[in-house]
Short mmCIF file of C-alpha atoms in Angstrom, two decimals:
data_model
loop_
_atom_site.label_atom_id
_atom_site.label_comp_id
_atom_site.label_asym_id
_atom_site.label_seq_id
_atom_site.Cartn_x
_atom_site.Cartn_y
_atom_site.Cartn_z
CA MET A 1 137.16 69.33 132.96
CA SER A 2 135.49 67.05 135.46
CA LYS A 3 138.02 64.37 134.58
CA GLU A 4 140.68 66.44 136.33
CA TRP A 5 138.66 66.82 139.50
CA PRO A 6 138.92 64.12 142.17
CA LEU A 7 135.93 61.98 143.02
CA TRP A 8 134.10 62.52 146.31
CA GLU A 9 131.67 60.22 148.05
CA VAL A 10 128.64 61.99 149.44
CA PHE A 11 126.80 61.16 152.67
CA ILE A 12 123.54 62.83 153.63
CA ARG A 13 121.69 62.82 156.91
CA SER A 14 118.00 63.03 156.08
CA GLN A 15 115.32 64.91 157.97
CA HIS A 16 114.32 61.83 159.92
CA GLY A 17 117.44 59.71 159.72
CA VAL A 18 119.81 59.34 162.60
CA SER A 19 123.00 58.67 160.70
CA HIS A 20 124.48 59.86 157.42
CA ARG A 21 123.88 57.54 154.47
CA HIS A 22 125.86 57.17 151.31
CA VAL A 23 123.87 58.71 148.46
CA GLY A 24 126.35 58.81 145.59
CA SER A 25 129.44 60.54 144.35
CA LEU A 26 130.52 63.60 142.41
CA HIS A 27 133.56 65.47 141.15
CA ALA A 28 134.92 68.64 142.72
CA PRO A 29 138.32 70.33 143.00
CA ASP A 30 138.24 70.51 146.81
CA ALA A 31 136.12 69.71 149.86
CA GLU A 32 134.42 73.09 150.01
CA MET A 33 133.17 72.83 146.45
CA ALA A 34 132.30 69.18 146.95
CA ILE A 35 129.90 70.26 149.71
CA ARG A 36 128.36 72.92 147.47
CA ASN A 37 128.04 70.52 144.57
CA ALA A 38 126.52 67.89 146.85
CA ARG A 39 123.99 70.45 148.02
CA ASP A 40 123.02 71.13 144.41
CA VAL A 41 123.12 67.56 143.14
CA TYR A 42 121.77 65.56 146.09
CA THR A 43 119.59 67.83 148.26
CA ARG A 44 117.40 69.53 145.67
CA ARG A 45 114.31 67.73 146.88
CA ASN A 46 114.67 68.45 150.52
CA GLU A 47 116.56 65.24 151.21
CA GLY A 48 118.92 66.37 153.87
CA VAL A 49 119.91 68.40 156.89
CA SER A 50 123.62 67.59 156.89
CA ILE A 51 126.23 66.66 154.28
CA TRP A 52 129.54 64.82 154.58
CA VAL A 53 131.96 64.44 151.72
CA VAL A 54 134.95 62.12 151.69
CA LYS A 55 137.53 61.80 148.96
CA ALA A 56 136.81 58.48 147.30
CA GLY A 57 140.54 57.69 147.31
CA ASP A 58 140.64 58.02 151.10
CA ILE A 59 138.20 55.19 151.61
CA THR A 60 139.76 51.83 152.27
CA ALA A 61 137.47 49.05 151.10
CA SER A 62 137.56 45.37 151.88
CA SER A 63 138.68 43.28 148.95
CA PRO A 64 135.99 41.23 147.16
CA GLY A 65 138.50 38.39 146.93
CA GLU A 66 138.56 38.06 150.71
CA LYS A 67 134.79 37.72 150.95
CA GLY A 68 135.07 34.10 151.97
CA PRO A 69 137.37 34.40 154.96
CA LEU A 70 135.87 37.74 156.02
CA PHE A 71 132.18 36.99 155.98
CA GLU A 72 131.43 33.32 155.58
CA PRO A 73 132.33 32.29 159.12
CA ALA A 74 129.45 34.45 160.35
CA ASN A 75 126.93 32.63 158.13
CA SER A 76 126.49 29.66 160.42
CA LYS A 77 126.19 31.60 163.66
CA VAL A 78 122.55 32.58 163.79
CA TYR A 79 122.73 32.69 167.58
CA ARG A 80 124.55 36.00 167.24
CA HIS A 81 121.34 37.67 166.09
CA ALA A 82 119.50 39.54 168.81
CA SER A 83 116.20 38.20 167.47
CA PHE A 84 116.24 35.44 170.10
CA TYR A 85 115.85 37.93 172.91
CA ASP A 86 112.73 39.65 174.15
CA ILE A 87 113.39 43.37 174.07
CA PRO A 88 111.77 45.26 176.93
CA ASP A 89 109.57 48.14 175.81
CA GLU A 90 111.68 50.59 177.82
CA ALA A 91 114.68 49.83 175.60
CA GLY A 92 113.01 51.59 172.66
CA PRO A 93 113.82 50.88 169.02
CA MET A 94 117.09 48.99 168.47
CA MET B 1 103.42 106.30 147.50
CA SER B 2 100.95 105.19 144.85
CA LYS B 3 99.76 101.76 143.86
CA ALA B 4 101.21 102.41 140.41
CA ALA B 5 104.66 102.93 141.92
CA LEU B 6 104.38 99.69 143.87
CA LYS B 7 103.35 97.83 140.75
CA GLU B 8 106.23 99.35 138.79
CA PHE B 9 108.66 98.30 141.52
CA SER B 10 107.32 94.73 141.56
CA LEU B 11 107.69 94.58 137.79
CA ARG B 12 111.31 95.68 138.05
CA MET B 13 112.11 93.07 140.69
CA GLY B 14 110.21 90.36 138.82
CA ASP B 15 111.65 91.20 135.41
CA ASN B 16 115.20 91.06 136.79
CA CYS B 17 114.52 87.56 138.11
CA LEU B 18 112.72 86.44 134.96
CA ILE B 19 115.27 87.62 132.43
CA LEU B 20 118.26 86.36 134.41
CA GLY B 21 116.46 83.07 135.10
CA GLN B 22 115.82 82.65 131.37
CA ARG B 23 119.42 83.49 130.53
CA VAL B 24 120.88 81.06 133.07
CA SER B 25 118.49 78.28 132.04
CA ALA B 26 120.20 78.20 128.64
CA TRP B 27 123.16 76.48 130.36
CA CYS B 28 121.03 73.46 131.16
CA GLY B 29 122.71 70.53 129.42
CA HIS B 30 125.71 72.67 128.43
CA GLY B 31 127.48 73.29 131.76
CA PRO B 32 131.23 72.75 131.92
CA ALA B 33 130.75 69.90 134.40
CA LEU B 34 127.68 67.94 135.44
CA GLU B 35 127.80 69.42 138.94
CA GLU B 36 128.01 72.98 137.63
CA ASP B 37 125.23 72.30 135.16
CA ILE B 38 122.85 71.24 137.92
CA ALA B 39 123.88 74.14 140.14
CA LEU B 40 123.13 76.64 137.37
CA ALA B 41 119.77 75.01 136.68
CA ASN B 42 118.95 75.33 140.39
CA VAL B 43 119.81 79.03 140.36
CA SER B 44 117.66 79.52 137.29
CA LEU B 45 114.70 77.73 138.86
CA ASP B 46 115.05 79.75 142.07
CA LEU B 47 114.88 82.93 140.01
CA ILE B 48 111.84 81.77 138.06
CA GLY B 49 110.14 80.95 141.38
CA GLN B 50 110.86 84.46 142.62
CA THR B 51 109.54 85.81 139.33
CA ARG B 52 106.18 84.17 140.01
CA MET B 53 105.93 85.97 143.35
CA TRP B 54 106.91 89.42 142.08
CA LEU B 55 104.98 89.32 138.81
CA GLY B 56 102.00 87.71 140.55
CA TYR B 57 101.95 90.66 142.90
CA ALA B 58 102.38 93.15 140.04
CA ALA B 59 99.47 91.50 138.23
CA GLU B 60 97.21 91.84 141.28
CA LEU B 61 98.15 95.49 141.64
CA SER B 62 97.43 96.19 137.98
CA GLY B 63 93.77 95.44 138.67
CA LYS B 64 93.31 94.11 135.14
CA LYS B 65 93.08 90.50 134.05
CA ALA B 66 96.85 90.22 134.07
CA THR B 67 98.61 87.22 135.63
CA ALA B 68 102.28 86.46 136.18
CA ASP B 69 102.13 84.45 132.94
CA THR B 70 100.58 87.16 130.78
CA LEU B 71 103.14 89.63 132.11
CA ALA B 72 105.99 87.25 131.30
CA PHE B 73 104.83 86.08 127.90
CA LEU B 74 102.75 88.83 126.36
CA ARG B 75 104.71 92.02 126.93
CA ASP B 76 107.07 93.48 124.34
CA SER B 77 110.63 94.49 125.09
CA GLY B 78 109.75 98.15 125.66
CA GLU B 79 107.47 97.10 128.50
CA PHE B 80 110.14 95.11 130.34
CA ARG B 81 111.66 96.81 133.38
CA ASN B 82 114.72 94.66 134.05
CA ALA B 83 118.20 96.11 134.43
CA LEU B 84 120.38 95.91 131.32
CA LEU B 85 122.89 93.77 133.21
CA VAL B 86 120.67 90.68 133.37
CA GLU B 87 119.82 90.62 129.66
CA GLN B 88 123.49 90.56 128.61
CA PRO B 89 124.45 87.31 126.82
CA ASN B 90 125.86 84.32 128.67
CA GLY B 91 129.22 84.40 126.87
CA ASP B 92 131.58 81.86 128.40
CA ILE B 93 131.05 80.43 131.87
CA GLY B 94 133.26 83.19 133.30
CA GLN B 95 131.03 85.88 131.84
CA THR B 96 127.93 84.11 133.13
CA LEU B 97 129.39 83.82 136.62
CA MET B 98 130.60 87.43 136.69
CA ARG B 99 127.14 88.66 135.65
CA GLN B 100 125.62 86.43 138.32
CA PHE B 101 127.98 87.73 140.98
CA LEU B 102 127.44 91.42 140.17
CA PHE B 103 123.69 90.88 140.17
CA ASP B 104 123.56 88.65 143.27
CA ALA B 105 125.52 91.21 145.30
CA TRP B 106 122.87 93.81 144.40
CA HIS B 107 120.01 91.35 144.84
CA GLN B 108 121.08 90.35 148.33
CA ALA B 109 121.63 93.98 149.40
CA MET B 110 118.12 94.82 148.14
CA LEU B 111 116.37 91.84 149.72
CA GLU B 112 118.12 92.30 153.07
CA ARG B 113 116.49 95.71 153.23
CA LEU B 114 113.18 94.73 151.65
CA VAL B 115 112.48 92.26 154.48
CA GLN B 116 111.96 95.42 156.58
CA SER B 117 109.52 96.89 154.06
CA SER B 118 106.49 98.72 155.44
CA GLU B 119 104.46 96.84 152.81
CA PRO B 120 103.88 93.35 154.30
CA ARG B 121 103.57 91.57 150.97
CA VAL B 122 106.89 92.96 149.77
CA ALA B 123 108.55 91.93 153.04
CA GLU B 124 107.13 88.41 152.68
CA ILE B 125 108.41 87.92 149.14
CA ALA B 126 111.83 89.28 150.12
CA GLN B 127 111.99 86.96 153.12
CA LYS B 128 111.30 83.97 150.94
CA ALA B 129 113.82 84.95 148.27
CA LEU B 130 116.62 86.02 150.60
CA LYS B 131 117.87 82.56 151.60
CA GLU B 132 118.05 81.43 147.99
CA VAL B 133 119.86 84.55 146.95
CA ALA B 134 122.32 84.35 149.85
CA TYR B 135 123.34 80.95 148.49
CA HIS B 136 123.53 82.24 144.91
CA LEU B 137 125.86 85.02 146.03
CA GLU B 138 128.04 82.73 148.11
CA ARG B 139 128.42 80.35 145.21
CA ALA B 140 129.02 83.00 142.53
CA ALA B 141 131.52 84.89 144.72
CA ASP B 142 133.43 81.69 145.44
CA LEU B 143 133.70 80.86 141.75
CA VAL B 144 134.68 84.40 140.78
CA VAL B 145 137.56 84.17 143.27
CA ARG B 146 138.60 80.71 142.10
CA LEU B 147 138.61 81.71 138.43
CA GLY B 148 139.98 85.23 138.96
CA ASP B 149 142.79 84.01 141.20
CA GLY B 150 143.21 80.93 139.03
CA THR B 151 145.27 80.32 135.90
CA ALA B 152 146.47 83.11 133.60
CA GLU B 153 143.76 82.09 131.14
CA SER B 154 140.91 82.02 133.64
CA ARG B 155 142.05 85.33 135.13
CA ARG B 156 142.12 86.99 131.71
CA ARG B 157 138.61 85.76 130.97
CA MET B 158 137.26 86.99 134.30
CA GLN B 159 138.87 90.39 133.87
CA ASP B 160 137.40 90.64 130.34
CA ALA B 161 133.99 89.73 131.72
CA LEU B 162 134.29 92.36 134.44
CA ASP B 163 135.32 95.04 131.92
CA LEU B 164 132.43 94.08 129.67
CA LEU B 165 129.74 94.03 132.36
CA TRP B 166 130.86 96.83 134.66
CA PRO B 167 129.16 99.62 132.62
CA TYR B 168 125.81 97.93 133.31
CA THR B 169 126.14 98.10 137.09
CA GLY B 170 125.56 101.84 137.57
CA GLU B 171 121.92 101.58 136.61
CA LEU B 172 121.19 99.27 139.55
CA PHE B 173 121.58 102.20 141.94
CA GLU B 174 119.87 104.93 139.94
CA ALA B 175 116.76 106.03 141.78
CA ASP B 176 113.97 107.53 139.69
CA LYS B 177 110.72 108.91 141.08
CA VAL B 178 109.32 105.41 141.64
CA GLU B 179 112.17 104.40 143.92
CA LEU B 180 112.33 107.79 145.62
CA SER B 181 108.64 107.71 146.51
CA LEU B 182 108.82 104.10 147.71
CA ALA B 183 111.91 104.84 149.79
CA LYS B 184 110.13 107.79 151.37
CA ALA B 185 107.22 105.51 152.33
CA GLY B 186 109.58 102.87 153.74
CA VAL B 187 108.47 100.31 151.16
CA ALA B 188 111.80 100.04 149.32
CA PRO B 189 115.36 100.85 150.36
CA ASN B 190 117.37 103.94 149.67
CA LEU B 191 119.51 102.92 146.69
CA ASP B 192 122.54 104.83 148.00
CA GLU B 193 122.59 102.43 150.95
CA VAL B 194 122.26 99.49 148.59
CA ARG B 195 125.18 100.85 146.58
CA ASP B 196 127.36 101.07 149.71
CA ALA B 197 126.55 97.48 150.66
CA TRP B 198 127.16 96.33 147.07
CA ASN B 199 130.51 98.13 146.96
CA ARG B 200 131.63 96.45 150.16
CA THR B 201 130.84 92.98 148.80
CA VAL B 202 132.22 93.63 145.33
CA ASP B 203 135.44 95.28 146.56
CA ARG B 204 136.16 92.39 148.90
CA VAL B 205 135.50 89.64 146.39
CA LEU B 206 137.28 91.31 143.48
CA ALA B 207 140.33 91.92 145.69
CA ASP B 208 140.39 88.22 146.58
CA ALA B 209 139.97 87.40 142.91
CA THR B 210 142.88 89.72 141.97
CA LEU B 211 140.56 91.55 139.56
CA SER B 212 139.93 95.26 139.27
CA PRO B 213 137.04 97.17 137.73
CA PRO B 214 137.81 99.51 134.83
CA GLU B 215 138.75 102.98 136.08
CA THR B 216 136.70 105.35 134.00
CA VAL B 217 133.50 104.13 132.50
CA TRP B 218 130.40 105.54 130.95
CA MET B 219 127.55 103.84 132.80
CA GLN B 220 124.75 102.53 130.61
CA THR B 221 121.18 103.14 131.63
CA GLY B 222 117.62 102.64 130.40
CA GLY B 223 116.39 99.20 131.50
CA LYS B 224 114.06 100.52 134.19
CA SER B 225 112.24 102.68 131.68
CA GLY B 226 112.10 100.02 128.96
CA ARG B 227 115.05 101.14 126.82
CA HIS B 228 116.93 97.88 126.38
CA THR B 229 119.97 96.58 124.56
CA GLU B 230 119.44 94.62 121.35
CA HIS B 231 119.91 91.37 123.27
CA LEU B 232 116.54 91.46 125.03
CA GLY B 233 114.50 91.16 121.84
CA TYR B 234 116.15 87.87 120.89
CA LEU B 235 115.73 86.50 124.39
CA LEU B 236 112.02 87.38 124.42
CA ALA B 237 111.47 85.92 120.95
CA GLU B 238 112.67 82.56 122.21
CA MET B 239 110.98 82.76 125.61
CA GLN B 240 107.61 83.93 124.30
CA VAL B 241 107.28 82.09 121.00
CA LEU B 242 105.01 79.36 122.30
CA GLN B 243 102.48 81.66 123.95
CA ARG B 244 102.55 83.99 120.97
CA ALA B 245 101.99 81.19 118.46
CA HIS B 246 99.44 79.29 120.57
CA PRO B 247 97.81 81.83 122.89
CA GLY B 248 96.70 80.31 126.17
CA ALA B 249 98.45 76.99 125.53
CA ALA B 250 98.86 75.06 128.78
CA TRP B 251 99.86 71.64 129.99
#
């Protein structure tokens, strides 16, 4: 039966987290049931305060084959990291 | 209102949760989809948790050495006070969900009123259980609508389940002297009010599900006074075998 249901990616915002994080995937016939299933599968141990579900097919992913041109140019540019700056206390956590 | 009536009431609430929890737990590892399997296991565990509260309270009120565990594992079927509805077999997933829906609609209507109970302990237990049960009802109602208003096959199965289980719903609203005395004392709700609330939920959901209850039915009764269907004995044999064979066994 589950083979006929589309796959959904599940994102949970935890008690302390600021943003939703990908936690896994599941099958469900529609978004409403995907939310319910996510509640039962991924928040049983008090993991979350908010759930997002996205149809896996609606996610556009970068192609592994393009890894070189996409990411390698950034390898040699350490100066882009903010670690060279002193962060004033008033700025809070970055 | 006597202490004995309060104990009897707690047993009824607890036994409903225990027997349905045991029934639903049998789906663990057998659900029609992994997601549904986990959801059913969650419902079952919620009900067992509620059982601990109600039977724990009943044990305290009994004044003997009873505990929630001895009440669950060492009573015979004639001493169980659950409604006949919850001991009915799982059947197919449609039958399980229909049973769950009919029970949850009653359970929520009861708990919504029990949170106002004049007995603080009862109100506390109801408060704790209500959120879980609200979710159970939402989920069961949604699935009853999806399957009822689904394919010809799923609709037929849901209608069969409704016809099969409907005769066990009347008992949920039958008040005997225990309920009448508790209602008078403000400890438990008036079951006529619970019936009205239940009817509103059930009418709405069944209409959405394109299902209709059988028109004339003889309502079964007896669970509250320990007269059960043959199914309960088999369920208890499986549930109690370990404590019966190895009294006091623990881990």
